[in-house]
Amino acid sequence: MHLPHRKTSVRLLAMTVLLSGCAQADVSGLGFEEGLSSVNDHSLSLWQGAWIAAAVVGVITLILILWPVFFHRKKDDNFPKQTQYNIPVEVAYTVIPFLIVAALFYFTVQRESRIVKISPDSQVSHFIDVVGFQWSWQFKHRDAGDFKSVAVTGTPAQPPTLYLPQGEKVRFTFDANDVVHGFWIPAFMIQMQNLPGVTNKLEFTANKLGTYPGRCNILCGRNHAQMLFNVKVVTSQEYQTYIAELVAEEKAAVA
Ligand SMILES: [Cu+2]
């Protein structure tokens, strides 16, 4: 009775160790595209690895459930032999989940610390402040010449567009002026909370031209579902033109 269990636990252990190391290149993005943002570069393999680990654990669990169903059916009316303790099995089902959690925790912390790393100002190309409010967004582009910043403010009826220059590092700050909101660009694997009274920071580079949906992912009130925005990744030249247009509009409004 002991041997098969020990074999299973060894196999489980081997797979846990194996999985924590691999999971990269040839695996599908499981809903996410590779290389869209600098965050994807860190997050995607973690996402893939977590799914593979979950799939392996799920399959093993399913086998363990189905095994007795098919191979240990009631054969006769004799009451089967009862085993009260099985130390190796109990140790295994304590140690294995702990190892799985430890591996997931280690890789999560490792990736997270890379993602939230803030570099010196000189290495950052652009600064954008994101303000969440009930119920839309304001994007303040701070690199706007003699104007301190130019702001794009959305409404629930007219969601704003966040322009980003391709391949250039942007530092974002996140604030809220009422309740907690969640700045979320699903395709970029990015989410950061906008907290009233606390400024969060995140730096990333958008790497592929295109338009991507963004939304608020913290339930923030009645019209939470309307807190939408778009992210438009444009060339560096187009970004400069866009900022110049915003500055001109703002100057015209002041004049
Ligand atoms: Cu919100």
mmCIF file of C-alpha atoms and ligand atoms in Angstrom:
data_model
loop_
_atom_site.group_PDB
_atom_site.id
_atom_site.type_symbol
_atom_site.label_atom_id
_atom_site.label_comp_id
_atom_site.label_asym_id
_atom_site.label_seq_id
_atom_site.Cartn_x
_atom_site.Cartn_y
_atom_site.Cartn_z
ATOM 1 C CA MET A 1 0.000 0.000 0.000
ATOM 2 C CA HIS A 2 2.917 2.336 0.697
ATOM 3 C CA LEU A 3 4.812 1.935 -2.540
ATOM 4 C CA PRO A 4 2.367 3.369 -5.098
ATOM 5 C CA HIS A 5 1.801 6.441 -2.947
ATOM 6 C CA ARG A 6 5.464 7.133 -2.594
ATOM 7 C CA LYS A 7 5.876 6.797 -6.335
ATOM 8 C CA THR A 8 3.092 9.326 -6.893
ATOM 9 C CA SER A 9 4.592 11.799 -4.481
ATOM 10 C CA VAL A 10 8.022 11.523 -6.124
ATOM 11 C CA ARG A 11 6.443 12.118 -9.526
ATOM 12 C CA LEU A 12 4.500 15.125 -8.182
ATOM 13 C CA LEU A 13 7.624 16.568 -6.667
ATOM 14 C CA ALA A 14 9.600 16.110 -9.876
ATOM 15 C CA MET A 15 6.894 17.875 -11.863
ATOM 16 C CA THR A 16 6.692 20.755 -9.418
ATOM 17 C CA VAL A 17 10.430 21.304 -9.644
ATOM 18 C CA LEU A 18 10.384 20.932 -13.429
ATOM 19 C CA LEU A 19 7.516 23.374 -13.891
ATOM 20 C CA SER A 20 8.948 26.065 -11.731
ATOM 21 C CA GLY A 21 11.948 26.216 -14.066
ATOM 22 C CA CYS A 22 10.559 25.907 -17.592
ATOM 23 C CA ALA A 23 7.413 27.279 -19.260
ATOM 24 C CA GLN A 24 8.514 29.769 -21.903
ATOM 25 C CA ALA A 25 8.942 29.951 -25.647
ATOM 26 C CA ASP A 26 6.760 27.297 -27.280
ATOM 27 C CA VAL A 27 3.804 27.644 -24.922
ATOM 28 C CA SER A 28 0.757 29.556 -26.162
ATOM 29 C CA GLY A 29 0.226 33.026 -24.677
ATOM 30 C CA LEU A 30 -3.060 31.729 -23.191
ATOM 31 C CA GLY A 31 -4.905 34.903 -24.120
ATOM 32 C CA PHE A 32 -1.955 37.275 -24.086
ATOM 33 C CA GLU A 33 0.337 38.377 -26.846
ATOM 34 C CA GLU A 34 4.075 38.361 -26.443
ATOM 35 C CA GLY A 35 6.099 41.565 -26.577
ATOM 36 C CA LEU A 36 3.264 44.123 -26.522
ATOM 37 C CA SER A 37 4.700 45.935 -23.530
ATOM 38 C CA SER A 38 7.763 45.718 -21.344
ATOM 39 C CA VAL A 39 5.496 44.267 -18.652
ATOM 40 C CA ASN A 40 4.475 41.351 -20.882
ATOM 41 C CA ASP A 41 8.152 40.419 -21.118
ATOM 42 C CA HIS A 42 8.159 39.727 -17.381
ATOM 43 C CA SER A 43 4.585 38.570 -16.812
ATOM 44 C CA LEU A 44 3.869 36.251 -19.696
ATOM 45 C CA SER A 45 6.080 33.369 -18.593
ATOM 46 C CA LEU A 46 4.662 33.640 -15.069
ATOM 47 C CA TRP A 47 1.134 33.469 -16.487
ATOM 48 C CA GLN A 48 2.022 30.463 -18.657
ATOM 49 C CA GLY A 49 3.861 28.714 -15.826
ATOM 50 C CA ALA A 50 0.934 29.198 -13.428
ATOM 51 C CA TRP A 51 -1.466 27.687 -15.964
ATOM 52 C CA ILE A 52 0.799 24.717 -16.640
ATOM 53 C CA ALA A 53 1.245 24.112 -12.918
ATOM 54 C CA ALA A 54 -2.542 24.346 -12.442
ATOM 55 C CA ALA A 55 -3.144 21.954 -15.351
ATOM 56 C CA VAL A 56 -0.687 19.379 -13.996
ATOM 57 C CA VAL A 57 -2.151 19.580 -10.493
ATOM 58 C CA GLY A 58 -5.660 19.343 -11.981
ATOM 59 C CA VAL A 59 -4.858 16.276 -14.086
ATOM 60 C CA ILE A 60 -3.138 14.497 -11.177
ATOM 61 C CA THR A 61 -6.083 15.302 -8.900
ATOM 62 C CA LEU A 62 -8.531 14.019 -11.501
ATOM 63 C CA ILE A 63 -6.549 10.779 -11.838
ATOM 64 C CA LEU A 64 -6.488 10.369 -8.046
ATOM 65 C CA ILE A 65 -10.275 10.839 -7.948
ATOM 66 C CA LEU A 66 -11.059 8.554 -10.885
ATOM 67 C CA TRP A 67 -8.596 5.823 -9.928
ATOM 68 C CA PRO A 68 -10.619 4.458 -6.972
ATOM 69 C CA VAL A 69 -13.864 5.028 -8.883
ATOM 70 C CA PHE A 70 -12.772 2.632 -11.627
ATOM 71 C CA PHE A 71 -10.263 0.294 -9.999
ATOM 72 C CA HIS A 72 -11.418 0.002 -6.409
ATOM 73 C CA ARG A 73 -15.124 -0.603 -6.797
ATOM 74 C CA LYS A 74 -17.047 -2.650 -4.240
ATOM 75 C CA LYS A 75 -16.240 -6.263 -5.018
ATOM 76 C CA ASP A 76 -18.142 -8.151 -2.348
ATOM 77 C CA ASP A 77 -19.924 -7.555 0.928
ATOM 78 C CA ASN A 78 -16.802 -7.855 3.081
ATOM 79 C CA PHE A 79 -15.954 -4.662 4.902
ATOM 80 C CA PRO A 80 -12.568 -3.528 3.456
ATOM 81 C CA LYS A 81 -9.426 -3.256 5.548
ATOM 82 C CA GLN A 82 -9.294 0.124 7.300
ATOM 83 C CA THR A 83 -6.056 2.119 7.470
ATOM 84 C CA GLN A 84 -6.071 4.933 9.945
ATOM 85 C CA TYR A 85 -2.707 6.573 9.347
ATOM 86 C CA ASN A 86 -0.368 6.676 6.404
ATOM 87 C CA ILE A 87 2.526 8.905 7.393
ATOM 88 C CA PRO A 88 4.239 9.118 3.966
ATOM 89 C CA VAL A 89 0.978 10.164 2.316
ATOM 90 C CA GLU A 90 0.249 12.741 4.999
ATOM 91 C CA VAL A 91 3.737 14.203 4.743
ATOM 92 C CA ALA A 92 3.404 14.285 0.947
ATOM 93 C CA TYR A 93 0.106 16.125 0.920
ATOM 94 C CA THR A 94 1.487 18.697 3.316
ATOM 95 C CA VAL A 95 4.864 19.189 1.670
ATOM 96 C CA ILE A 96 3.746 19.183 -1.980
ATOM 97 C CA PRO A 97 1.169 22.019 -1.682
ATOM 98 C CA PHE A 98 3.704 23.980 0.324
ATOM 99 C CA LEU A 99 6.286 23.572 -2.450
ATOM 100 C CA ILE A 100 3.736 24.615 -5.080
ATOM 101 C CA VAL A 101 2.776 27.731 -3.116
ATOM 102 C CA ALA A 102 6.432 28.541 -2.416
ATOM 103 C CA ALA A 103 7.316 28.254 -6.129
ATOM 104 C CA LEU A 104 4.374 30.435 -7.191
ATOM 105 C CA PHE A 105 5.217 32.967 -4.488
ATOM 106 C CA TYR A 106 8.890 33.097 -5.424
ATOM 107 C CA PHE A 107 8.269 33.673 -9.125
ATOM 108 C CA THR A 108 5.486 36.198 -8.447
ATOM 109 C CA VAL A 109 7.675 38.290 -6.149
ATOM 110 C CA GLN A 110 10.598 38.037 -8.577
ATOM 111 C CA ARG A 111 8.555 39.282 -11.562
ATOM 112 C CA GLU A 112 6.691 41.896 -9.549
ATOM 113 C CA SER A 113 9.876 43.475 -8.260
ATOM 114 C CA ARG A 114 11.146 43.767 -11.867
ATOM 115 C CA ILE A 115 7.852 45.246 -13.091
ATOM 116 C CA VAL A 116 7.521 47.935 -10.397
ATOM 117 C CA LYS A 117 11.184 48.971 -10.532
ATOM 118 C CA ILE A 118 11.553 52.739 -10.960
ATOM 119 C CA SER A 119 14.594 53.928 -12.921
ATOM 120 C CA PRO A 120 16.401 57.293 -12.660
ATOM 121 C CA ASP A 121 14.555 60.187 -14.340
ATOM 122 C CA SER A 122 17.244 60.469 -17.019
ATOM 123 C CA GLN A 123 16.354 57.008 -18.356
ATOM 124 C CA VAL A 124 12.676 57.887 -18.736
ATOM 125 C CA SER A 125 11.454 59.452 -21.996
ATOM 126 C CA HIS A 126 7.990 60.659 -20.962
ATOM 127 C CA PHE A 127 5.953 61.330 -17.843
ATOM 128 C CA ILE A 128 2.216 60.834 -17.737
ATOM 129 C CA ASP A 129 -0.041 61.331 -14.716
ATOM 130 C CA VAL A 130 -3.179 59.235 -14.674
ATOM 131 C CA VAL A 131 -6.049 60.459 -12.535
ATOM 132 C CA GLY A 132 -9.106 58.267 -12.013
ATOM 133 C CA PHE A 133 -12.385 59.862 -11.052
ATOM 134 C CA GLN A 134 -16.046 58.899 -11.003
ATOM 135 C CA TRP A 135 -16.417 57.986 -13.875
ATOM 136 C CA SER A 136 -13.624 58.492 -16.322
ATOM 137 C CA TRP A 137 -9.921 59.239 -16.651
ATOM 138 C CA GLN A 138 -7.604 62.167 -17.045
ATOM 139 C CA PHE A 139 -4.188 61.759 -18.675
ATOM 140 C CA LYS A 140 -1.695 64.557 -18.062
ATOM 141 C CA HIS A 141 1.278 64.550 -20.395
ATOM 142 C CA ARG A 142 3.998 66.373 -18.529
ATOM 143 C CA ASP A 143 6.570 66.670 -21.347
ATOM 144 C CA ALA A 144 4.769 69.550 -23.031
ATOM 145 C CA GLY A 145 7.289 72.346 -23.462
ATOM 146 C CA ASP A 146 6.417 75.695 -21.920
ATOM 147 C CA PHE A 147 3.112 74.317 -20.699
ATOM 148 C CA LYS A 148 3.704 72.380 -17.512
ATOM 149 C CA SER A 149 1.448 69.626 -18.739
ATOM 150 C CA VAL A 150 -1.388 69.038 -21.144
ATOM 151 C CA ALA A 151 -4.385 67.068 -20.022
ATOM 152 C CA VAL A 152 -6.846 64.858 -21.810
ATOM 153 C CA THR A 153 -10.017 64.363 -19.814
ATOM 154 C CA GLY A 154 -12.647 61.792 -20.683
ATOM 155 C CA THR A 155 -16.286 61.427 -19.800
ATOM 156 C CA PRO A 156 -18.379 58.245 -19.586
ATOM 157 C CA ALA A 157 -19.942 59.221 -22.933
ATOM 158 C CA GLN A 158 -16.596 60.069 -24.529
ATOM 159 C CA PRO A 159 -13.890 57.771 -23.206
ATOM 160 C CA PRO A 160 -10.407 59.306 -23.516
ATOM 161 C CA THR A 161 -7.522 57.937 -25.551
ATOM 162 C CA LEU A 162 -4.102 57.538 -24.031
ATOM 163 C CA TYR A 163 -1.436 58.108 -26.686
ATOM 164 C CA LEU A 164 1.868 56.357 -26.144
ATOM 165 C CA PRO A 165 5.036 56.525 -28.218
ATOM 166 C CA GLN A 166 6.252 53.162 -29.448
ATOM 167 C CA GLY A 167 9.444 51.869 -27.866
ATOM 168 C CA GLU A 168 9.911 54.771 -25.428
ATOM 169 C CA LYS A 169 9.838 54.360 -21.699
ATOM 170 C CA VAL A 170 7.042 56.210 -19.926
ATOM 171 C CA ARG A 171 6.744 56.759 -16.203
ATOM 172 C CA PHE A 172 3.180 56.848 -14.993
ATOM 173 C CA THR A 173 1.862 58.136 -11.716
ATOM 174 C CA PHE A 174 -1.570 57.084 -10.560
ATOM 175 C CA ASP A 175 -3.904 59.102 -8.379
ATOM 176 C CA ALA A 176 -7.608 59.274 -7.662
ATOM 177 C CA ASN A 177 -9.595 62.245 -6.456
ATOM 178 C CA ASP A 178 -12.576 60.381 -5.029
ATOM 179 C CA VAL A 179 -12.514 56.622 -4.543
ATOM 180 C CA VAL A 180 -10.217 53.743 -5.500
ATOM 181 C CA HIS A 181 -9.993 53.008 -9.230
ATOM 182 C CA GLY A 182 -7.960 50.447 -11.129
ATOM 183 C CA PHE A 183 -6.022 51.417 -14.240
ATOM 184 C CA TRP A 184 -6.017 48.318 -16.386
ATOM 185 C CA ILE A 185 -4.704 47.632 -19.880
ATOM 186 C CA PRO A 186 -5.433 43.914 -20.285
ATOM 187 C CA ALA A 187 -3.325 43.379 -23.427
ATOM 188 C CA PHE A 188 -0.286 44.933 -21.721
ATOM 189 C CA MET A 189 -0.753 42.786 -18.592
ATOM 190 C CA ILE A 190 -0.800 46.013 -16.629
ATOM 191 C CA GLN A 191 -2.973 46.970 -13.705
ATOM 192 C CA MET A 192 -2.217 49.573 -11.077
ATOM 193 C CA GLN A 193 -4.554 51.031 -8.489
ATOM 194 C CA ASN A 194 -5.439 54.710 -8.385
ATOM 195 C CA LEU A 195 -5.713 55.500 -4.687
ATOM 196 C CA PRO A 196 -6.948 58.761 -3.159
ATOM 197 C CA GLY A 197 -4.065 60.338 -1.232
ATOM 198 C CA VAL A 198 -1.431 57.854 -2.426
ATOM 199 C CA THR A 199 0.591 58.161 -5.622
ATOM 200 C CA ASN A 200 1.513 54.897 -7.282
ATOM 201 C CA LYS A 201 4.182 54.705 -9.941
ATOM 202 C CA LEU A 202 4.841 52.359 -12.814
ATOM 203 C CA GLU A 203 7.148 52.508 -15.799
ATOM 204 C CA PHE A 204 6.667 50.661 -19.003
ATOM 205 C CA THR A 205 7.315 50.745 -22.712
ATOM 206 C CA ALA A 206 4.636 50.006 -25.294
ATOM 207 C CA ASN A 207 6.305 48.039 -28.044
ATOM 208 C CA LYS A 208 3.742 47.492 -30.784
ATOM 209 C CA LEU A 209 1.701 49.994 -32.772
ATOM 210 C CA GLY A 210 -2.050 49.626 -32.396
ATOM 211 C CA THR A 211 -5.086 50.469 -30.318
ATOM 212 C CA TYR A 212 -5.803 48.566 -27.141
ATOM 213 C CA PRO A 213 -8.787 48.753 -24.802
ATOM 214 C CA GLY A 214 -8.315 49.911 -21.220
ATOM 215 C CA ARG A 215 -10.729 49.939 -18.326
ATOM 216 C CA CYS A 216 -11.209 50.426 -14.612
ATOM 217 C CA ASN A 217 -11.030 47.126 -12.756
ATOM 218 C CA ILE A 218 -11.957 48.204 -9.244
ATOM 219 C CA LEU A 219 -15.687 48.477 -8.598
ATOM 220 C CA CYS A 220 -15.871 52.213 -7.944
ATOM 221 C CA GLY A 221 -19.542 53.099 -8.069
ATOM 222 C CA ARG A 222 -22.672 53.184 -10.176
ATOM 223 C CA ASN A 223 -21.027 53.948 -13.540
ATOM 224 C CA HIS A 224 -17.885 51.896 -12.982
ATOM 225 C CA ALA A 225 -18.576 49.946 -16.177
ATOM 226 C CA GLN A 226 -18.319 53.160 -18.189
ATOM 227 C CA MET A 227 -14.771 53.920 -17.055
ATOM 228 C CA LEU A 228 -13.312 52.918 -20.370
ATOM 229 C CA PHE A 229 -10.373 54.313 -22.299
ATOM 230 C CA ASN A 230 -8.283 53.436 -25.303
ATOM 231 C CA VAL A 231 -4.558 53.149 -25.571
ATOM 232 C CA LYS A 232 -3.148 54.177 -28.912
ATOM 233 C CA VAL A 233 0.473 53.300 -29.514
ATOM 234 C CA VAL A 234 1.896 55.565 -32.212
ATOM 235 C CA THR A 235 5.349 56.302 -33.615
ATOM 236 C CA SER A 236 7.590 58.731 -31.775
ATOM 237 C CA GLN A 237 6.976 61.332 -34.521
ATOM 238 C CA GLU A 238 3.194 60.975 -34.294
ATOM 239 C CA TYR A 239 3.389 61.300 -30.528
ATOM 240 C CA GLN A 240 5.323 64.578 -30.795
ATOM 241 C CA THR A 241 2.739 65.886 -33.262
ATOM 242 C CA TYR A 242 -0.085 64.828 -30.953
ATOM 243 C CA ILE A 243 1.469 66.616 -27.967
ATOM 244 C CA ALA A 244 2.084 69.723 -30.085
ATOM 245 C CA GLU A 245 -1.596 69.704 -31.079
ATOM 246 C CA LEU A 246 -2.685 69.406 -27.463
ATOM 247 C CA VAL A 247 -0.412 72.309 -26.499
ATOM 248 C CA ALA A 248 -1.770 74.432 -29.369
ATOM 249 C CA GLU A 249 -5.352 73.660 -28.331
ATOM 250 C CA GLU A 250 -4.587 74.589 -24.744
ATOM 251 C CA LYS A 251 -2.867 77.841 -25.793
ATOM 252 C CA ALA A 252 -5.874 78.708 -27.978
ATOM 253 C CA ALA A 253 -8.197 78.030 -25.049
ATOM 254 C CA VAL A 254 -6.142 80.302 -22.766
ATOM 255 C CA ALA A 255 -5.890 83.123 -25.345
HETATM 256 CU CU CU B 1 -13.227 53.313 -11.452
#
